[in-house]
């Protein structure tokens, strides 16, 4: 019997599309084709691979209406935001710009006696397991540099955003990337695990939940293949006494609520100096009350549904538990809240770190706000987390903020901004957020292995 997967649209709960799931035999055949195609792909000049990747971006750029509409249907992002092409193209373009320099051999010596050099060698086949929340941008983080570095790529996209995988494959193939070099496959968990445990691929990049990351590591155990994981976070913001409060409110609340809070580096907890606390909360409540929850196909909607009813259920559970333990909710239920995927964004005060809403990843439109008396209390609370992806500080004192950042257990430190990936900086994390080196020149080090040449001249 053929196994299928249904993509349920959060707009109305209907089946948006159905795809057949590859059998294990078909998946291994695809992996074998990728392996067979890799040497010829890596033998092409890097300039040629870069040109094809850039061409794929150009093709996607002519299809932004498709991107925007399909994202609304698949995961609920309002059409007013126009899809993801800006960030997608920024990341792809930067990685293409720095590729030749990043992949260039490191020459140690070329004398009459010796040539000593370190070259970068592609791993082989890279498996990219991409998430649904920013499905174009998260996928391209690895797909573009992996292809440019000479790897073949297998993309397994999330069941909630299967059409994104289709779109990317169409664009890359139209740009000249051979079909076996970039493959978009619909796989179940068992087959994915088998591809890893039987070493049908050579590198895996996974973005998703902690549980998913643990499953990936278990499947790859003993194969010695590199495992790169980005497993979400509980990212904090800290508003110091000297902060620009209006800028802090606008940016931190956007960081908490944009995309219905479904962002791995979204703001999920905010600490505000006690001198600014009451003012901050008042402005934050006004900011959220100005949002319009509704159908993402309506241009007036600023906040669509969560991608799936089960995701909203977890956020509601965290809010309910917090309220039972003494937290205060500040936002009244919005008219479009249906008790399902459409969820009222919420601000909570009187929260503590004993509450799940301040410890567990929410991945939804809720944020807890706590007062702090000084930097020391703020740093202690920011580090009181199993996660470590990003942290945001708001202050006019750059030197002090950087010194505080040195003490925060995180992958990225922001000052006076948040919820943004700079493609020139390494995207990484610590603790249960996982480990890896995405974007920046360091991504090319992760997606290749060093190969040393020690050549004695006759």
XYZ file of C-alpha atoms in Angstrom:
458
model
C 0.000 0.000 0.000
C 1.296 3.448 -0.929
C 1.893 5.675 2.108
C 0.862 9.311 1.792
C 1.079 12.478 3.881
C -1.606 15.177 3.966
C -0.668 18.821 4.440
C -3.453 20.380 6.520
C -3.842 24.118 5.955
C -4.193 26.103 9.196
C -6.480 28.552 7.408
C -9.500 26.250 7.537
C -8.294 22.759 8.390
C -8.644 21.514 4.818
C -6.170 19.244 3.004
C -4.007 21.617 0.968
C -2.010 18.917 -0.787
C -1.130 15.237 -0.539
C 2.211 13.635 -1.345
C 3.373 10.039 -1.619
C 6.048 9.017 0.863
C 9.058 7.293 -0.674
C 9.629 3.679 0.218
C 12.908 2.797 1.884
C 14.163 1.189 -1.319
C 13.305 4.274 -3.380
C 14.987 6.559 -0.833
C 18.185 4.511 -0.877
C 18.135 4.491 -4.668
C 17.905 8.304 -4.586
C 20.817 8.466 -2.137
C 22.847 6.206 -4.418
C 22.146 8.505 -7.368
C 23.286 11.470 -5.293
C 26.478 9.666 -4.363
C 27.148 8.720 -8.004
C 26.601 12.288 -9.172
C 28.794 13.950 -6.566
C 32.243 13.546 -8.121
C 31.236 15.147 -11.420
C 29.484 17.970 -9.584
C 32.525 18.658 -7.395
C 34.771 18.591 -10.472
C 32.960 21.556 -12.000
C 34.607 24.935 -11.423
C 33.305 26.552 -8.244
C 32.365 29.609 -10.332
C 29.988 27.432 -12.339
C 28.325 26.039 -9.221
C 27.982 29.558 -7.818
C 26.375 30.786 -11.043
C 23.740 28.049 -10.925
C 22.895 28.769 -7.300
C 22.546 32.480 -8.078
C 20.331 31.645 -11.064
C 18.032 29.622 -8.818
C 17.593 32.692 -6.624
C 16.729 34.778 -9.678
C 14.054 32.261 -10.654
C 12.548 32.241 -7.158
C 12.617 36.044 -7.264
C 10.263 36.056 -10.251
C 7.826 33.824 -8.347
C 7.356 35.725 -5.112
C 3.568 35.801 -5.417
C 3.603 32.023 -5.525
C 5.873 31.928 -2.469
C 3.661 34.312 -0.497
C 0.365 32.599 -1.295
C 1.662 29.078 -0.745
C 3.161 30.052 2.620
C -0.173 31.475 3.762
C -1.942 28.232 2.873
C 0.743 25.954 4.304
C 1.719 27.590 7.586
C -0.486 30.633 8.029
C 1.826 33.608 7.485
C -0.161 36.702 6.394
C 0.278 37.694 2.760
C 0.923 41.303 3.790
C 4.498 40.298 4.674
C 5.279 39.099 1.156
C 6.943 35.750 1.789
C 10.628 35.204 2.520
C 12.490 36.216 -0.600
C 14.347 39.129 1.011
C 16.056 37.012 3.650
C 16.357 34.027 1.316
C 18.182 36.070 -1.316
C 20.345 37.926 1.219
C 21.656 34.670 2.664
C 22.166 32.933 -0.666
C 23.898 35.967 -2.167
C 26.301 36.381 0.747
C 27.248 32.716 0.738
C 27.868 32.904 -3.019
C 29.932 36.084 -2.613
C 32.337 34.581 -0.052
C 32.503 31.051 -1.476
C 35.672 31.182 -3.541
C 37.671 32.820 -0.773
C 36.247 30.463 1.874
C 36.974 27.354 -0.183
C 40.437 28.413 -1.363
C 43.349 26.161 -0.349
C 45.460 27.282 2.587
C 49.027 27.270 1.289
C 51.645 26.718 3.980
C 54.711 26.363 1.768
C 55.600 26.182 -1.910
C 59.412 26.158 -1.981
C 62.038 24.295 -3.985
C 61.855 21.521 -1.413
C 58.177 21.178 -0.444
C 54.620 22.049 -1.297
C 52.400 21.972 1.772
C 48.757 22.924 1.471
C 45.374 22.284 3.096
C 42.442 21.919 0.714
C 38.700 21.834 1.449
C 37.019 18.626 0.289
C 33.214 18.228 0.152
C 31.761 15.585 2.445
C 29.755 13.970 -0.344
C 25.981 13.930 0.082
C 24.389 16.378 2.529
C 20.943 15.595 3.945
C 19.066 18.779 4.888
C 16.036 18.285 7.154
C 14.279 21.647 7.077
C 11.535 23.073 9.333
C 8.209 24.642 8.405
C 8.390 27.949 10.282
C 10.744 29.801 7.888
C 10.847 27.100 5.243
C 12.744 28.919 2.489
C 15.308 30.717 4.637
C 16.160 27.805 6.920
C 16.581 25.438 3.979
C 18.757 27.774 1.929
C 21.114 28.290 4.893
C 22.570 24.872 4.132
C 21.390 24.029 0.616
C 23.231 26.922 -1.061
C 26.667 26.550 0.572
C 26.479 22.749 0.420
C 25.948 22.798 -3.350
C 28.545 25.513 -3.891
C 31.087 23.514 -1.865
C 30.660 20.545 -4.209
C 28.285 18.358 -2.220
C 25.148 16.794 -3.595
C 22.053 17.622 -1.537
C 18.967 15.711 -0.478
C 16.265 17.966 0.978
C 13.639 16.524 3.299
C 11.222 19.319 4.047
C 8.678 19.416 6.839
C 5.279 17.855 6.249
C 3.700 21.252 6.891
C 5.612 22.907 4.007
C 6.003 20.235 1.347
C 5.310 22.689 -1.486
C 8.437 24.637 -0.505
C 10.597 21.635 -1.291
C 8.861 21.317 -4.648
C 9.451 24.998 -5.418
C 13.131 24.889 -4.513
C 13.749 21.765 -6.578
C 12.020 23.292 -9.613
C 14.115 26.448 -9.355
C 17.477 24.731 -8.881
C 16.815 22.299 -11.707
C 15.714 25.124 -14.001
C 18.967 26.898 -13.091
C 20.971 23.953 -14.379
C 21.650 21.950 -11.220
C 21.346 18.267 -12.266
C 18.361 16.361 -10.915
C 20.532 13.883 -9.008
C 22.641 16.657 -7.485
C 19.677 18.316 -5.756
C 16.807 16.042 -4.803
C 13.674 16.925 -2.854
C 12.320 13.782 -1.179
C 9.239 13.061 0.943
C 10.468 10.709 3.666
C 9.051 9.263 6.872
C 11.001 9.123 10.121
C 11.992 5.453 9.824
C 13.456 5.853 6.343
C 15.252 9.050 7.344
C 16.797 7.259 10.310
C 17.839 4.365 8.067
C 19.584 6.712 5.639
C 21.663 7.921 8.565
C 22.287 4.684 10.427
C 23.305 2.891 7.211
C 25.413 5.862 6.130
C 23.663 6.391 2.818
C 24.526 10.098 3.238
C 27.659 11.789 4.573
C 26.432 14.834 6.537
C 23.110 15.781 8.103
C 21.772 19.202 8.990
C 18.621 19.178 11.122
C 16.551 22.131 12.293
C 13.658 21.299 14.611
C 12.778 20.154 18.103
C 15.114 18.875 20.799
C 13.430 15.473 20.576
C 13.938 15.434 16.824
C 17.587 16.376 17.216
C 18.109 13.593 19.733
C 16.551 11.114 17.289
C 18.913 12.321 14.541
C 21.957 11.934 16.779
C 20.863 8.442 17.826
C 20.330 7.412 14.192
C 23.777 8.688 13.181
C 25.556 7.263 16.229
C 28.611 5.231 15.302
C 28.667 6.386 11.673
C 31.055 9.269 12.446
C 29.183 11.517 10.041
C 28.933 15.177 11.094
C 25.587 16.051 12.682
C 24.612 19.723 12.647
C 21.578 20.662 14.739
C 19.624 23.821 15.514
C 16.934 22.894 17.984
C 15.172 26.074 18.971
C 15.407 28.228 22.027
C 13.855 30.267 24.779
C 15.516 33.492 23.733
C 15.622 36.347 26.257
C 15.575 40.095 25.929
C 16.979 42.392 28.609
C 15.984 46.049 28.770
C 18.517 48.010 30.828
C 17.662 51.224 32.660
C 19.304 53.346 29.933
C 17.429 51.718 27.037
C 15.309 53.484 24.420
C 12.043 52.057 25.692
C 9.948 52.737 22.590
C 12.467 51.032 20.319
C 12.762 48.149 22.764
C 8.991 47.617 22.896
C 8.524 47.795 19.125
C 11.371 45.434 18.321
C 11.075 42.940 21.176
C 7.315 42.552 20.756
C 7.728 42.100 17.029
C 10.399 39.521 17.825
C 7.973 37.745 20.130
C 4.839 37.881 17.969
C 5.863 37.934 14.288
C 5.046 34.714 12.446
C 2.658 33.965 15.337
C 5.707 33.541 17.554
C 6.888 30.565 15.494
C 10.560 31.443 15.280
C 13.483 29.559 16.793
C 15.187 32.872 17.626
C 11.974 34.675 18.588
C 11.804 36.479 21.922
C 10.086 34.261 24.514
C 10.979 36.014 27.782
C 11.736 39.638 28.588
C 13.520 41.099 31.619
C 13.099 44.828 32.228
C 14.901 47.038 34.713
C 12.470 47.821 37.512
C 12.628 51.580 36.785
C 11.169 50.987 33.297
C 9.048 47.929 34.015
C 5.568 49.431 34.411
C 6.017 51.702 31.411
C 7.340 48.843 29.300
C 4.420 46.557 30.143
C 1.880 49.289 29.380
C 3.428 49.990 25.973
C 3.803 46.266 25.229
C 0.116 45.617 25.917
C -0.858 48.488 23.630
C 1.422 47.066 20.905
C -0.196 43.626 21.037
C -3.734 45.012 21.223
C -3.055 46.824 17.940
C -2.558 43.499 16.128
C -5.263 41.931 13.985
C -5.633 38.168 14.270
C -7.306 36.651 11.222
C -7.181 34.889 7.883
C -3.670 35.243 6.433
C -5.115 35.789 2.936
C -6.665 39.067 4.185
C -4.183 41.939 3.563
C -5.298 43.617 6.808
C -4.322 40.619 8.937
C -1.103 41.142 10.908
C -1.168 37.778 12.705
C -2.382 34.562 11.137
C -3.115 31.182 12.684
C -0.427 28.968 14.094
C 0.715 26.365 11.590
C -1.119 23.505 13.274
C -3.782 23.096 15.929
C -1.447 20.928 18.013
C 1.116 23.747 18.202
C -1.550 26.148 19.474
C -2.681 23.557 22.001
C 0.777 23.517 23.603
C 0.853 27.326 23.888
C -2.617 27.382 25.414
C -1.526 24.742 27.914
C 1.512 26.779 28.979
C -0.635 29.908 29.407
C -3.301 28.033 31.381
C -0.715 26.511 33.712
C 0.941 29.880 34.282
C -2.358 31.551 35.129
C -3.170 28.773 37.582
C 0.178 29.427 39.265
C -0.452 33.173 39.646
C 0.524 34.780 36.358
C -1.529 37.689 35.001
C -2.774 37.796 31.401
C -3.070 41.236 29.800
C -4.730 40.553 26.425
C -8.439 39.798 26.112
C -9.489 37.030 23.747
C -9.587 38.353 20.187
C -12.679 37.766 17.978
C -10.861 35.483 15.536
C -9.621 33.148 18.310
C -11.366 29.847 17.536
C -9.813 27.714 20.236
C -7.826 25.975 17.506
C -5.051 27.272 15.262
C -6.175 30.901 15.627
C -4.697 31.922 18.965
C -4.848 35.292 20.742
C -1.326 36.674 21.319
C -0.655 36.980 25.029
C 1.503 38.953 27.464
C 1.998 37.478 30.919
C 3.339 39.177 34.046
C 3.779 37.872 37.599
C 5.673 35.016 35.989
C 8.539 32.992 37.473
C 10.998 30.458 36.196
C 9.027 27.746 37.962
C 6.427 28.112 35.183
C 6.806 26.166 31.944
C 6.028 29.294 29.945
C 9.345 30.707 31.137
C 11.317 27.456 30.767
C 10.001 25.341 27.910
C 10.020 26.491 24.325
C 6.585 27.968 23.542
C 7.052 28.572 19.826
C 3.931 30.670 19.788
C 2.610 34.204 20.416
C 3.141 34.451 24.167
C 5.821 36.227 26.149
C 6.448 36.582 29.856
C 7.827 39.849 31.260
C 9.703 40.096 34.572
C 11.250 43.072 36.423
C 14.920 42.909 37.442
C 16.873 45.132 39.791
C 20.247 45.095 37.994
C 22.527 43.475 35.416
C 23.499 40.639 37.723
C 19.923 39.497 38.219
C 19.236 39.808 34.497
C 22.264 37.720 33.514
C 21.390 35.031 36.050
C 17.846 34.783 34.674
C 18.935 34.857 31.051
C 21.322 31.957 31.691
C 18.701 30.016 33.654
C 17.625 28.051 30.598
C 18.344 24.742 28.896
C 18.597 26.635 25.591
C 21.156 29.022 24.125
C 20.445 30.414 20.659
C 20.260 34.229 20.868
C 19.981 36.919 23.521
C 19.023 40.568 23.087
C 20.288 43.465 25.219
C 18.829 46.981 25.078
C 21.150 49.735 26.216
C 22.928 52.914 25.165
C 26.174 51.607 26.689
C 27.800 49.487 23.981
C 30.879 48.506 25.986
C 28.867 47.329 28.983
C 26.435 45.474 26.764
C 29.261 43.612 25.033
C 30.781 42.722 28.403
C 27.413 41.380 29.540
C 27.153 39.455 26.277
C 30.435 37.718 27.070
C 28.723 36.222 30.121
C 25.529 35.062 28.442
C 25.339 31.398 27.452
C 24.157 31.846 23.887
C 25.106 31.537 20.236
C 24.417 35.160 19.222
C 24.341 38.371 21.239
C 22.237 41.236 19.903
C 22.348 44.856 21.033
C 19.280 46.994 20.303
C 17.871 44.443 17.872
C 16.736 40.813 17.853
C 15.310 38.001 15.747
C 17.610 38.420 12.758
C 20.192 36.274 10.991
C 23.194 38.192 9.666
C 24.595 35.897 6.950
C 28.126 37.167 7.601
C 27.956 35.929 11.197
C 27.967 32.297 12.242
C 24.524 30.945 13.155
C 25.137 28.618 16.065
C 23.969 27.726 19.538
C 24.830 25.967 22.761
C 23.228 23.693 25.343
C 19.984 22.070 24.129
C 19.851 24.411 21.154
C 22.354 22.042 19.554
C 25.551 22.661 17.701
C 26.658 23.542 14.222
C 28.088 26.309 12.063
C 25.550 27.823 9.719
C 26.044 30.803 7.416
C 29.222 32.949 7.397
C 32.543 31.692 6.071
C 32.511 29.108 8.838
C 29.671 27.260 7.115
C 32.078 26.242 4.374
C 34.394 24.756 6.978
C 31.479 22.720 8.341
C 30.313 21.533 4.914
C 33.777 20.402 3.819
C 36.606 18.488 5.446
C 40.242 19.553 5.497
C 42.599 17.477 3.345
C 46.343 18.009 3.799
C 49.001 17.689 1.088
C 52.633 17.259 2.139
C 54.554 17.020 -1.141
C 58.332 16.608 -1.165
C 59.757 17.756 -4.459
C 62.333 15.506 -6.095
